[in-house]
C-alpha positions as a printed NumPy array, in Angstrom:
array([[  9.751, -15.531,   1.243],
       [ 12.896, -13.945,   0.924],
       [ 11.595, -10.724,  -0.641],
       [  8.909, -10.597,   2.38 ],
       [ 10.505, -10.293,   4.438],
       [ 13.435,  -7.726,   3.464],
       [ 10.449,  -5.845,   2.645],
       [  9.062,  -5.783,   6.174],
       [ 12.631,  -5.512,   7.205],
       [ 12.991,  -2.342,   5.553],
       [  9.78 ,  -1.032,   6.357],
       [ 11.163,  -1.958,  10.574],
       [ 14.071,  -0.328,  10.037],
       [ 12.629,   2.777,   9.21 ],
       [ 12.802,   5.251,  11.631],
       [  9.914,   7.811,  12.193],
       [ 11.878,  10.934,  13.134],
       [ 13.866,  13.037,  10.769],
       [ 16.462,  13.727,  13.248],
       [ 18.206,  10.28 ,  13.915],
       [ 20.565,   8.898,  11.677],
       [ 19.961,   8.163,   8.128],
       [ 18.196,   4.725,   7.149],
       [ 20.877,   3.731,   5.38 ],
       [ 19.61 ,  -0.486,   6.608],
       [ 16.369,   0.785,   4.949],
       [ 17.196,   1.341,   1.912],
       [ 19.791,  -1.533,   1.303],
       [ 17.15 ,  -3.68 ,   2.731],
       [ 14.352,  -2.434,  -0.17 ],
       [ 17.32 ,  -2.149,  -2.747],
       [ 17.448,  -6.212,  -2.287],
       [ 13.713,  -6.694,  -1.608],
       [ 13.579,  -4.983,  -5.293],
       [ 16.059,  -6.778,  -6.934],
       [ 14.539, -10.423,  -5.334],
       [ 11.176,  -9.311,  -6.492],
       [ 12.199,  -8.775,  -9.752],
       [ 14.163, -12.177,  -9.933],
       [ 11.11 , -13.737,  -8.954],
       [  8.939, -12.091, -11.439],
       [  6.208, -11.408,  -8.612],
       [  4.539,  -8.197,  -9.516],
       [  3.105,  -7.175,  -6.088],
       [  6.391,  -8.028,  -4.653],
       [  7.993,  -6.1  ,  -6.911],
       [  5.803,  -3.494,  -6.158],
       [  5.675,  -3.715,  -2.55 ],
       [  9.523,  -3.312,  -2.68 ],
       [  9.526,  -0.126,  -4.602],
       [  6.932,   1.39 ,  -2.263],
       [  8.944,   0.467,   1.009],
       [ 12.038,   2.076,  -1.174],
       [  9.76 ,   5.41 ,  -1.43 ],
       [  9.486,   5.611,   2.111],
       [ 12.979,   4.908,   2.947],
       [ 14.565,   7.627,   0.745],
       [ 11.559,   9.469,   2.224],
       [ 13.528,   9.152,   5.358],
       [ 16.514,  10.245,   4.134],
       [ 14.965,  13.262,   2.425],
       [ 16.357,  12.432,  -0.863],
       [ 13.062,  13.973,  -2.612],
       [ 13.936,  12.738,  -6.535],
       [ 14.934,   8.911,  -5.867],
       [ 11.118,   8.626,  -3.453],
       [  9.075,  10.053,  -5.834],
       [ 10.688,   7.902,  -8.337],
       [ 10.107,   5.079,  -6.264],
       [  6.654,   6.183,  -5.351],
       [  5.655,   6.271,  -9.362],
       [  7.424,   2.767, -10.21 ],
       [  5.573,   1.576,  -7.275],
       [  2.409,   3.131,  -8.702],
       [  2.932,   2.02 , -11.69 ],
       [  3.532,  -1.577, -11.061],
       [  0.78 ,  -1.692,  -8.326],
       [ -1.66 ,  -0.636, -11.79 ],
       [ -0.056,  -3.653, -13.601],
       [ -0.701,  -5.735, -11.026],
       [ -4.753,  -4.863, -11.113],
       [ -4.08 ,  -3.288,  -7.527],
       [ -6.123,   0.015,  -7.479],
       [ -6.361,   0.267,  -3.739],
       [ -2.047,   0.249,  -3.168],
       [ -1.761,   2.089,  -6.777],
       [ -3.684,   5.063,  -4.873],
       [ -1.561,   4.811,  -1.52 ],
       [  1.776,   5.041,  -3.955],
       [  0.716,   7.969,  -5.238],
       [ -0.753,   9.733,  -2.13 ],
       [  2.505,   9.134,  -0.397],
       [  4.338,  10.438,  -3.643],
       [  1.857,  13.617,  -2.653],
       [  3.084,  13.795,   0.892],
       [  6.558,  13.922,  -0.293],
       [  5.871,  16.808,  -2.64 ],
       [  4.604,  18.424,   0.654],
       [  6.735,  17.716,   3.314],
       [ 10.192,  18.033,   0.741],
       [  9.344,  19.043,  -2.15 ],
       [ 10.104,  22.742,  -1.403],
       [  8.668,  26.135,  -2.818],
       [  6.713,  25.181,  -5.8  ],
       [  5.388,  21.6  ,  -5.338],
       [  2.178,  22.425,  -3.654],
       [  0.453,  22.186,  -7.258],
       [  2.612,  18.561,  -8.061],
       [  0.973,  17.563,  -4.566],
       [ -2.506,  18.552,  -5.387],
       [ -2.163,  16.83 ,  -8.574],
       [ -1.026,  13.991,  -7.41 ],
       [ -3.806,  13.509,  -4.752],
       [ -6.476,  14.335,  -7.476],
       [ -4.896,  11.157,  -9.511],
       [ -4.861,   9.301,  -6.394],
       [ -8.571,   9.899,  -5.723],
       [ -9.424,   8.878,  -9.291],
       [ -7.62 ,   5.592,  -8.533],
       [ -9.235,   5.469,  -5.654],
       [-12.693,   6.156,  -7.257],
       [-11.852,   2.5  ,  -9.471],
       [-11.725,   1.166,  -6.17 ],
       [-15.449,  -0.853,  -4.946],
       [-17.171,   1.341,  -2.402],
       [-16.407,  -0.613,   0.527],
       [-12.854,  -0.666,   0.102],
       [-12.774,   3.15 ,  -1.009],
       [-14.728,   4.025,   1.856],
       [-12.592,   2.244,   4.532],
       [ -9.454,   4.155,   2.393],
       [-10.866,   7.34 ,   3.036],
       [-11.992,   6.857,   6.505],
       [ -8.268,   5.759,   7.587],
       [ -6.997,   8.472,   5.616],
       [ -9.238,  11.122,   7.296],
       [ -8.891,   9.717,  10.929],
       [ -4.817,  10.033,  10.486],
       [ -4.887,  12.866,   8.819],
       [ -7.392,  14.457,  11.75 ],
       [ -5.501,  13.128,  14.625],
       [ -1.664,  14.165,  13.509],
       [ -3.52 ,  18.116,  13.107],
       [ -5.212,  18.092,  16.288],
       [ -1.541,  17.254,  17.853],
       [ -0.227,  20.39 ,  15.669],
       [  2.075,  18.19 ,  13.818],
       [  2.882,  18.085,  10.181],
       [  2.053,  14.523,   9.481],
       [  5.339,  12.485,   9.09 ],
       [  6.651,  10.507,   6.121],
       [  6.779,   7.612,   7.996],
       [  3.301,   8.259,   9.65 ],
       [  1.757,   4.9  ,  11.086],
       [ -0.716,   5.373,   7.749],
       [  2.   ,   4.231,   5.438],
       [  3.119,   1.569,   8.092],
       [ -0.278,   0.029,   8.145],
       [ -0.976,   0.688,   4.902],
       [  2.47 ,  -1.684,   3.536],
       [  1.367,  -4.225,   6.085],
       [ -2.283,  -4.446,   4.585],
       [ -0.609,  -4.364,   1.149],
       [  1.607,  -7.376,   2.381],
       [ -1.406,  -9.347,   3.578],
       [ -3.492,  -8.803,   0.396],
       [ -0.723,  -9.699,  -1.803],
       [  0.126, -12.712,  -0.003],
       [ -3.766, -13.988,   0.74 ],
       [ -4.111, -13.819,  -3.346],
       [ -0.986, -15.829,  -4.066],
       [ -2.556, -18.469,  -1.812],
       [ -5.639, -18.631,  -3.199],
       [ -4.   , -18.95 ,  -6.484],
       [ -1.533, -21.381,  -5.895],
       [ -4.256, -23.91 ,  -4.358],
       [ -5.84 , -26.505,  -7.091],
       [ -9.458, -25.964,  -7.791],
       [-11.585, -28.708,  -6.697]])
């Protein structure tokens, strides 16, 4: 419970605008999330905290320790069987190639959305499908306002919260006896 909620902690703490202060809460708040989750030996957890410590060195434009992050988050998320998160990781690990990655990354981000859309591809259809659509209508609504989309873009928001909610729905139904 403990590693929950510093996870959703850090993901509240977040801010959404590059100008305000650092999110310094943030990432102390997914440092401890990770450290729990590894204590516990809960894969997703452990997961979910590295992604929420992506976005909150996101926030803080430090570029190398997000993508890193992003990849362990990735990575773990394919341990854990979770193809639909494993492909969020490592679109947001795209978005930070774009948005801070600097002169040269543009090829890194296209790579990285081509191996998120193979992930993606493991996913079943309906799942993929609602993926895409979210992905499309955020993507199409942040460009219509002229905006770059933000790193801490209510896709990523939503998309932690539905990664919560999965993660904990399975544990339940794994934890309760068969009949």
């Amino acid at each position: 419970h403990i590693a929950r909620s510093h996870s959703l902690a850090a993901a509240g703490e977040a801010q959404p605008s590059r100008a305000r202060a650092p999110n310094f809460l943030a990432v102390k708040a997914a440092k401890e999330a990770q450290a729990i989750a590894l204590k516990l030996g809960d894969l997703g957890l452990q997961a979910l905290a590295h992604f929420t410590a992506a976005r909150a060195h996101a926030l803080n434009e430090k570029v190398e320790q997000a993508l890193w992050a992003a990849a362990w988050a990735a990575s773990t998320f394919e341990e854990a069987n979770d193809r639909l998160s494993q492909a969020f990781a490592v679109f947001f690990a795209a978005q930070v190639h774009m948005e801070l990655g600097g002169k040269g990354r543009k090829q890194l981000a296209k790579e990285h959305v081509d191996r998120a859309l193979s992930v993606l591809q493991q996913c079943g259809a309906e799942v993929r499908e609602q993926a895409m659509d979210d992905i499309l209508a955020y993507l199409t609504s942040t460009l219509q306002d002229g905006q770059t989309p933000l790193l801490a873009g209510n896709l990523y928001g939503e998309a932690s919260a539905v990664m919560l909610a999965r993660h904990v729905r399975q544990a339940a139904r794994s934890r309760v006896p068969a009949k």
